[in-house]
Short mmCIF file of C-alpha atoms in Angstrom, two decimals:
data_model
loop_
_atom_site.label_atom_id
_atom_site.label_comp_id
_atom_site.label_asym_id
_atom_site.label_seq_id
_atom_site.Cartn_x
_atom_site.Cartn_y
_atom_site.Cartn_z
CA MET A 1248 4.82 -57.06 53.23
CA ASP A 1249 6.12 -53.48 53.47
CA GLU A 1250 5.54 -51.65 56.73
CA VAL A 1251 3.82 -48.81 54.88
CA PRO A 1252 0.54 -50.02 53.31
CA TYR A 1253 -0.15 -49.34 49.67
CA ASP A 1254 -2.67 -46.65 48.88
CA LEU A 1255 -4.15 -48.87 46.18
CA ILE A 1256 -3.80 -52.50 45.16
CA THR A 1257 -5.66 -53.66 42.07
CA MET A 1258 -6.26 -57.30 41.13
CA GLY A 1259 -7.27 -58.84 37.82
CA ARG A 1260 -7.20 -58.41 34.08
CA ILE A 1261 -4.11 -57.32 32.17
CA GLY A 1262 -3.09 -57.51 28.54
CA VAL A 1263 -1.63 -55.73 25.57
CA ASP A 1264 -3.87 -53.23 23.79
CA LEU A 1265 -3.22 -52.94 20.05
CA TYR A 1266 -5.07 -49.83 18.98
CA PRO A 1267 -5.33 -48.66 15.35
CA LEU A 1268 -3.53 -45.45 14.56
CA GLN A 1269 -6.27 -44.62 12.04
CA SER A 1270 -9.65 -43.42 13.25
CA GLY A 1271 -12.89 -44.41 11.54
CA VAL A 1272 -11.31 -47.44 9.85
CA SER A 1273 -12.24 -51.10 10.36
CA LEU A 1274 -9.63 -53.61 11.49
CA ALA A 1275 -9.77 -55.15 8.02
CA GLU A 1276 -8.41 -51.89 6.62
CA VAL A 1277 -6.12 -50.61 9.39
CA SER A 1278 -2.46 -50.39 8.36
CA SER A 1279 -0.71 -49.58 11.67
CA PHE A 1280 -1.24 -50.05 15.40
CA GLY A 1281 0.06 -48.66 18.66
CA LYS A 1282 0.99 -51.04 21.49
CA PHE A 1283 -0.13 -50.15 25.03
CA LEU A 1284 -0.52 -51.69 28.44
CA GLY A 1285 -4.19 -52.58 28.94
CA GLY A 1286 -6.74 -54.33 31.12
CA SER A 1287 -9.06 -52.38 33.37
CA PRO A 1288 -7.43 -53.08 36.79
CA ALA A 1289 -3.98 -52.40 35.32
CA ASN A 1290 -5.20 -49.11 33.89
CA VAL A 1291 -6.78 -48.12 37.20
CA ALA A 1292 -3.43 -48.83 38.88
CA VAL A 1293 -1.65 -46.57 36.39
CA ALA A 1294 -4.27 -43.86 36.87
CA GLY A 1295 -3.76 -43.96 40.64
CA ALA A 1296 0.02 -43.82 40.29
CA ARG A 1297 -0.22 -40.84 37.92
CA LEU A 1298 -2.15 -39.01 40.65
CA GLY A 1299 0.66 -39.59 43.12
CA ARG A 1300 -0.58 -42.67 44.95
CA ARG A 1301 1.53 -45.66 46.01
CA VAL A 1302 0.10 -48.48 43.91
CA ALA A 1303 0.66 -52.17 43.21
CA ALA A 1304 -0.99 -54.64 40.84
CA VAL A 1305 -1.79 -58.33 41.40
CA THR A 1306 -2.14 -60.21 38.15
CA ARG A 1307 -0.48 -62.74 35.82
CA THR A 1308 0.87 -62.69 32.27
CA GLY A 1309 2.26 -65.24 29.88
CA ARG A 1310 5.93 -66.12 30.08
CA ASP A 1311 6.58 -64.36 26.79
CA PRO A 1312 7.82 -61.03 25.40
CA PHE A 1313 4.40 -59.39 25.79
CA GLY A 1314 4.41 -60.36 29.46
CA GLU A 1315 7.85 -58.82 29.88
CA TYR A 1316 6.57 -55.68 28.18
CA LEU A 1317 3.61 -55.39 30.55
CA ARG A 1318 5.71 -55.78 33.68
CA ALA A 1319 8.16 -53.19 32.39
CA GLU A 1320 5.35 -50.78 31.52
CA LEU A 1321 3.81 -51.06 34.97
CA GLY A 1322 7.16 -50.17 36.50
CA ARG A 1323 7.63 -47.28 34.09
CA PHE A 1324 4.26 -45.89 35.14
CA GLY A 1325 5.16 -46.17 38.83
CA VAL A 1326 3.11 -49.29 39.64
CA ASP A 1327 4.79 -51.96 41.80
CA ALA A 1328 4.78 -55.14 39.71
CA ARG A 1329 6.19 -57.55 42.31
CA TRP A 1330 2.92 -59.54 42.25
CA VAL A 1331 2.72 -59.73 38.46
CA THR A 1332 3.90 -63.26 37.75
CA PRO A 1333 4.25 -65.35 34.56
CA VAL A 1334 2.28 -68.49 33.73
CA ASP A 1335 3.86 -71.21 31.62
CA GLY A 1336 1.95 -72.39 28.59
CA LEU A 1337 -0.55 -69.51 28.33
CA PRO A 1338 0.03 -66.50 26.05
CA THR A 1339 -0.32 -62.94 27.30
CA PRO A 1340 -3.73 -61.65 26.13
CA ILE A 1341 -4.07 -59.16 23.30
CA THR A 1342 -7.00 -56.83 22.74
CA PHE A 1343 -7.78 -55.01 19.51
CA CYS A 1344 -10.28 -52.20 19.16
CA GLU A 1345 -11.81 -50.20 16.36
CA VAL A 1346 -12.02 -46.44 16.76
CA PHE A 1347 -15.22 -44.85 15.51
CA PRO A 1348 -15.77 -41.66 17.57
CA PRO A 1349 -17.73 -40.50 19.39
CA ASP A 1350 -19.34 -43.64 20.80
CA HIS A 1351 -18.47 -46.80 18.83
CA PHE A 1352 -15.33 -48.66 19.94
CA PRO A 1353 -15.75 -52.42 19.36
CA LEU A 1354 -13.36 -54.62 21.33
CA TYR A 1355 -11.87 -57.92 20.21
CA PHE A 1356 -10.37 -59.96 23.06
CA TYR A 1357 -7.80 -62.69 22.36
CA ARG A 1358 -7.67 -64.58 25.66
CA GLN A 1359 -7.54 -68.20 24.50
CA PRO A 1360 -7.09 -70.93 25.53
CA LYS A 1361 -7.23 -69.09 28.86
CA ALA A 1362 -5.99 -65.73 30.11
CA PRO A 1363 -3.09 -65.99 32.58
CA ASP A 1364 -4.78 -63.44 34.86
CA LEU A 1365 -7.48 -66.07 35.49
CA GLU A 1366 -4.77 -68.33 36.96
CA LEU A 1367 -4.42 -66.25 40.13
CA ARG A 1368 -4.18 -68.69 43.06
CA GLU A 1369 -4.94 -67.94 46.68
CA ASP A 1370 -1.73 -69.50 48.04
CA GLU A 1371 0.34 -67.26 45.75
CA VAL A 1372 -1.38 -63.97 46.68
CA ASP A 1373 -0.13 -61.74 49.49
CA LEU A 1374 -3.36 -61.47 51.47
CA ALA A 1375 -1.60 -59.56 54.23
CA ALA A 1376 -0.70 -56.76 51.82
CA ILE A 1377 -4.23 -56.76 50.44
CA ARG A 1378 -5.64 -56.58 53.95
CA ALA A 1379 -3.41 -53.60 54.77
CA ALA A 1380 -4.02 -51.59 51.58
CA ARG A 1381 -6.06 -48.42 51.94
CA ILE A 1382 -7.99 -49.36 48.79
CA PHE A 1383 -8.35 -52.80 47.23
CA TRP A 1384 -9.86 -52.82 43.72
CA VAL A 1385 -11.22 -55.94 41.99
CA THR A 1386 -13.40 -56.49 38.93
CA GLY A 1387 -16.18 -58.76 37.80
CA THR A 1388 -13.98 -60.37 35.17
CA GLY A 1389 -11.94 -61.99 37.93
CA LEU A 1390 -15.04 -63.99 38.89
CA CYS A 1391 -15.62 -65.58 35.48
CA ALA A 1392 -13.35 -68.63 35.92
CA GLN A 1393 -11.41 -70.65 38.46
CA PRO A 1394 -9.01 -70.39 40.21
CA SER A 1395 -9.31 -66.59 39.85
CA ARG A 1396 -12.88 -66.62 41.20
CA ALA A 1397 -11.94 -68.35 44.44
CA THR A 1398 -8.87 -66.14 44.85
CA THR A 1399 -10.81 -62.94 44.23
CA LEU A 1400 -13.48 -63.94 46.74
CA ALA A 1401 -10.83 -64.96 49.29
CA ALA A 1402 -9.23 -61.53 49.00
CA LEU A 1403 -12.64 -59.88 49.31
CA ARG A 1404 -13.40 -61.93 52.43
CA VAL A 1405 -10.16 -60.69 53.99
CA ARG A 1406 -11.32 -57.15 53.31
CA GLY A 1407 -14.83 -57.97 54.49
CA ALA A 1408 -13.44 -59.11 57.83
CA LEU A 1409 -11.86 -55.67 58.22
CA ARG A 1410 -15.23 -54.11 57.50
CA VAL A 1411 -16.93 -56.14 60.21
CA ARG A 1412 -14.36 -54.80 62.67
CA GLY A 1413 -15.13 -51.26 61.57
CA ALA A 1414 -12.00 -50.44 59.57
CA ASP A 1415 -13.86 -49.35 56.43
CA SER A 1416 -15.33 -45.89 56.46
CA ALA A 1417 -17.45 -43.45 54.50
CA PRO A 1418 -16.00 -41.27 51.73
CA ALA A 1419 -15.70 -38.35 54.12
CA GLY A 1420 -13.10 -40.26 56.14
CA SER A 1421 -9.55 -41.45 55.56
CA GLY A 1422 -10.14 -45.16 56.20
CA SER A 1423 -9.98 -48.09 53.83
CA PHE A 1424 -12.20 -48.96 50.89
CA THR A 1425 -12.91 -52.16 49.00
CA VAL A 1426 -14.03 -51.35 45.46
CA PHE A 1427 -15.85 -53.83 43.24
CA ASP A 1428 -15.79 -52.68 39.62
CA LEU A 1429 -18.67 -54.56 37.97
CA ASP A 1430 -16.69 -54.71 34.68
CA TRP A 1431 -19.23 -56.79 32.77
CA ARG A 1432 -17.72 -58.45 29.68
CA PRO A 1433 -20.36 -60.80 28.23
CA MET A 1434 -17.86 -62.71 26.07
CA PHE A 1435 -16.23 -64.05 29.26
CA TRP A 1436 -19.45 -65.61 30.61
CA ALA A 1437 -21.72 -68.37 29.36
CA ASP A 1438 -24.75 -67.04 31.25
CA PRO A 1439 -25.45 -63.61 32.80
CA ALA A 1440 -27.48 -65.34 35.54
CA GLU A 1441 -24.34 -67.16 36.66
CA ALA A 1442 -22.49 -63.86 36.79
CA ARG A 1443 -25.18 -62.25 38.96
CA ALA A 1444 -24.80 -64.88 41.68
CA HIS A 1445 -21.04 -64.36 41.88
CA TYR A 1446 -21.42 -60.59 41.69
CA ARG A 1447 -23.77 -60.61 44.67
CA GLU A 1448 -21.25 -62.58 46.70
CA ALA A 1449 -18.55 -60.05 45.86
CA LEU A 1450 -20.81 -57.09 46.67
CA ALA A 1451 -21.42 -58.48 50.15
CA HIS A 1452 -17.74 -57.90 50.96
CA ALA A 1453 -17.21 -54.59 49.14
CA THR A 1454 -17.78 -51.06 50.37
CA VAL A 1455 -17.89 -49.34 46.96
CA ALA A 1456 -19.52 -50.57 43.73
CA VAL A 1457 -18.82 -48.93 40.37
CA GLY A 1458 -20.53 -49.73 37.08
CA ASN A 1459 -22.35 -48.44 34.03
CA ILE A 1460 -26.04 -49.05 33.36
CA ASP A 1461 -25.51 -52.38 31.60
CA GLU A 1462 -23.20 -53.61 34.36
CA CYS A 1463 -25.64 -52.55 37.07
CA GLU A 1464 -28.39 -54.47 35.32
CA VAL A 1465 -26.30 -57.64 35.31
CA ALA A 1466 -25.47 -57.22 39.01
CA THR A 1467 -28.89 -56.14 40.27
CA GLY A 1468 -31.53 -56.57 37.55
CA GLU A 1469 -32.12 -52.79 37.57
CA ARG A 1470 -31.41 -50.32 34.74
CA GLU A 1471 -32.91 -47.12 36.13
CA PRO A 1472 -29.96 -45.35 37.83
CA ARG A 1473 -31.60 -44.61 41.19
CA ALA A 1474 -33.07 -48.08 41.41
CA ALA A 1475 -29.72 -49.63 40.49
CA ALA A 1476 -27.91 -47.57 43.12
CA THR A 1477 -30.46 -48.58 45.74
CA ALA A 1478 -30.10 -52.24 44.80
CA LEU A 1479 -26.30 -52.03 45.09
CA LEU A 1480 -26.63 -50.50 48.56
CA ARG A 1481 -29.01 -53.28 49.56
CA ALA A 1482 -26.45 -55.81 48.31
CA GLY A 1483 -24.06 -54.55 50.97
CA VAL A 1484 -21.92 -51.66 49.74
CA GLU A 1485 -21.66 -48.24 51.37
CA LEU A 1486 -21.29 -46.26 48.14
CA ALA A 1487 -22.88 -46.98 44.76
CA VAL A 1488 -21.49 -45.21 41.68
CA VAL A 1489 -23.59 -45.52 38.53
CA LYS A 1490 -21.93 -44.24 35.35
CA GLN A 1491 -24.44 -43.01 32.75
CA GLY A 1492 -22.24 -41.98 29.82
CA PRO A 1493 -23.59 -38.77 28.27
CA ASP A 1494 -25.94 -38.34 31.22
CA GLY A 1495 -23.08 -38.08 33.72
CA VAL A 1496 -22.67 -40.04 36.94
CA LEU A 1497 -24.86 -40.75 39.96
CA ALA A 1498 -23.30 -41.56 43.32
CA VAL A 1499 -25.38 -42.55 46.35
CA HIS A 1500 -23.97 -43.21 49.80
CA ARG A 1501 -25.64 -45.22 52.52
CA ASP A 1502 -25.46 -42.17 54.83
CA GLY A 1503 -27.87 -40.31 52.51
CA ALA A 1504 -25.34 -38.28 50.53
CA VAL A 1505 -26.13 -38.06 46.81
CA ALA A 1506 -24.11 -36.54 43.97
CA GLU A 1507 -25.36 -36.18 40.40
CA VAL A 1508 -22.66 -34.76 38.17
CA ALA A 1509 -22.94 -33.87 34.49
CA PRO A 1510 -20.25 -35.01 32.06
CA VAL A 1511 -17.38 -32.74 31.06
CA PRO A 1512 -17.72 -31.58 27.43
CA VAL A 1513 -15.10 -33.34 25.32
CA GLU A 1514 -14.38 -34.22 21.71
CA VAL A 1515 -14.05 -37.99 22.03
CA VAL A 1516 -11.11 -39.73 20.37
CA ASN A 1517 -11.34 -43.09 22.16
CA GLY A 1518 -13.75 -43.66 25.04
CA LEU A 1519 -12.36 -47.03 26.16
CA GLY A 1520 -9.99 -45.82 28.88
CA ALA A 1521 -12.25 -43.15 30.34
CA GLY A 1522 -13.80 -45.47 32.92
CA ASP A 1523 -10.39 -46.58 34.17
CA ALA A 1524 -9.23 -42.98 34.54
CA PHE A 1525 -12.49 -42.32 36.39
CA GLY A 1526 -11.69 -45.27 38.68
CA GLY A 1527 -8.17 -44.14 39.51
CA ALA A 1528 -9.40 -40.61 40.21
CA LEU A 1529 -12.26 -41.99 42.32
CA CYS A 1530 -9.69 -43.79 44.46
CA HIS A 1531 -7.62 -40.63 44.73
CA GLY A 1532 -10.60 -38.61 45.92
CA LEU A 1533 -11.72 -41.22 48.43
CA LEU A 1534 -8.22 -41.39 49.89
CA ALA A 1535 -8.12 -37.60 50.11
CA GLY A 1536 -11.34 -37.60 52.13
CA TRP A 1537 -13.15 -35.23 49.79
CA GLU A 1538 -16.90 -34.77 49.93
CA LEU A 1539 -18.84 -36.89 47.47
CA GLU A 1540 -19.62 -34.33 44.77
CA ARG A 1541 -15.99 -33.19 44.59
CA VAL A 1542 -14.86 -36.80 44.17
CA MET A 1543 -17.30 -37.32 41.30
CA ARG A 1544 -16.38 -34.09 39.54
CA TYR A 1545 -12.70 -34.92 39.76
CA ALA A 1546 -13.26 -38.45 38.46
CA ASN A 1547 -15.43 -37.16 35.60
CA ALA A 1548 -12.71 -34.72 34.58
CA ALA A 1549 -10.05 -37.43 34.57
CA GLY A 1550 -12.27 -39.67 32.44
CA ALA A 1551 -12.94 -36.90 29.95
CA ILE A 1552 -9.21 -36.26 29.50
CA VAL A 1553 -8.56 -39.87 28.57
CA ALA A 1554 -11.58 -39.94 26.23
CA SER A 1555 -9.88 -37.14 24.32
CA ARG A 1556 -6.78 -39.30 23.71
CA LEU A 1557 -6.11 -42.52 21.79
CA ALA A 1558 -4.38 -44.63 24.43
CA CYS A 1559 -5.63 -45.86 27.80
CA SER A 1560 -2.71 -46.39 30.20
CA ALA A 1561 -0.37 -43.87 28.60
CA ALA A 1562 -3.19 -41.32 28.49
CA MET A 1563 -3.91 -41.28 32.23
CA PRO A 1564 -3.75 -37.67 33.47
CA PHE A 1565 -1.53 -36.03 36.06
CA PRO A 1566 -3.10 -33.88 38.83
CA ALA A 1567 -2.36 -30.56 37.13
CA GLU A 1568 -4.17 -31.71 33.99
CA VAL A 1569 -7.28 -32.64 35.95
CA GLU A 1570 -7.24 -29.33 37.82
CA ARG A 1571 -7.02 -27.38 34.55
CA VAL A 1572 -10.11 -29.14 33.23
CA LEU A 1573 -12.00 -28.46 36.45
CA GLU A 1574 -11.06 -24.81 36.28
CA GLY A 1575 -11.96 -24.43 32.61
CA GLY A 1576 -15.07 -26.62 32.56
CA ARG A 1577 -14.06 -28.64 29.50
CA VAL A 1578 -11.17 -30.60 28.00
#
């Protein structure tokens, strides 16, 4: 492990996004595609790196050309890929989407017979580096199958032990944070009830929970934003962030701080990467020690920028771009 801890380590899903270069056209009719690095934790890592943070990713790919592409792309974006390892016999996942702005972007996941990122094994993960990171980010998808589930929970327990000793702190501080991105993908689960049990175990070790209304309902049984935030706090986190799409974002901290921030006006091109840009910017703001409303406004602006672009990873904004949106009030 390096002597200097990473600002952010993400763990979990990665794949190749093949996005149509024609908008408003079904996959049956699309004639050309763009190839991009994808997978929510990988995109969050890129978003954090774009904002100047020292970032690494923990995940697995196939031992194939797409896997080589993903490792190279992470490096090109400034993400340390030392813990991105190949798996024999499993292909690197591919994800297609359809682009029907402003709010219809169907996803088609090709992760059979099994995604390599679900083959993360505890004895192959650098738990010392995860323990030392200022932010550790995991997602609900990592809980959907073994051995990834056990590995994800083991990493969360390492972080939870830090929390018991008082190392984690509120957003106003400069301590460490353990973020659980609810990341609900129903096609990866046989039963939402099974997911809820594993989600609750993960939440007990996290300090920050992030999810949209549907994801909060899976994790807590609540859809009303305030009720969902309260349920997430009761599950163990210090900060609950509930994304509400066109209604903005609600953030509630255990210390009583509340931020309700309206969305940034934007002409949507592809909304799929907005949440990952939001996540990377959330991490940036937490590490900077900003007050809660400033963190949420910054994250909203970053998400809006990516919603205005086709790609996810390649679309992640730089600090000057986010600041321009904050100054002007729209993308």
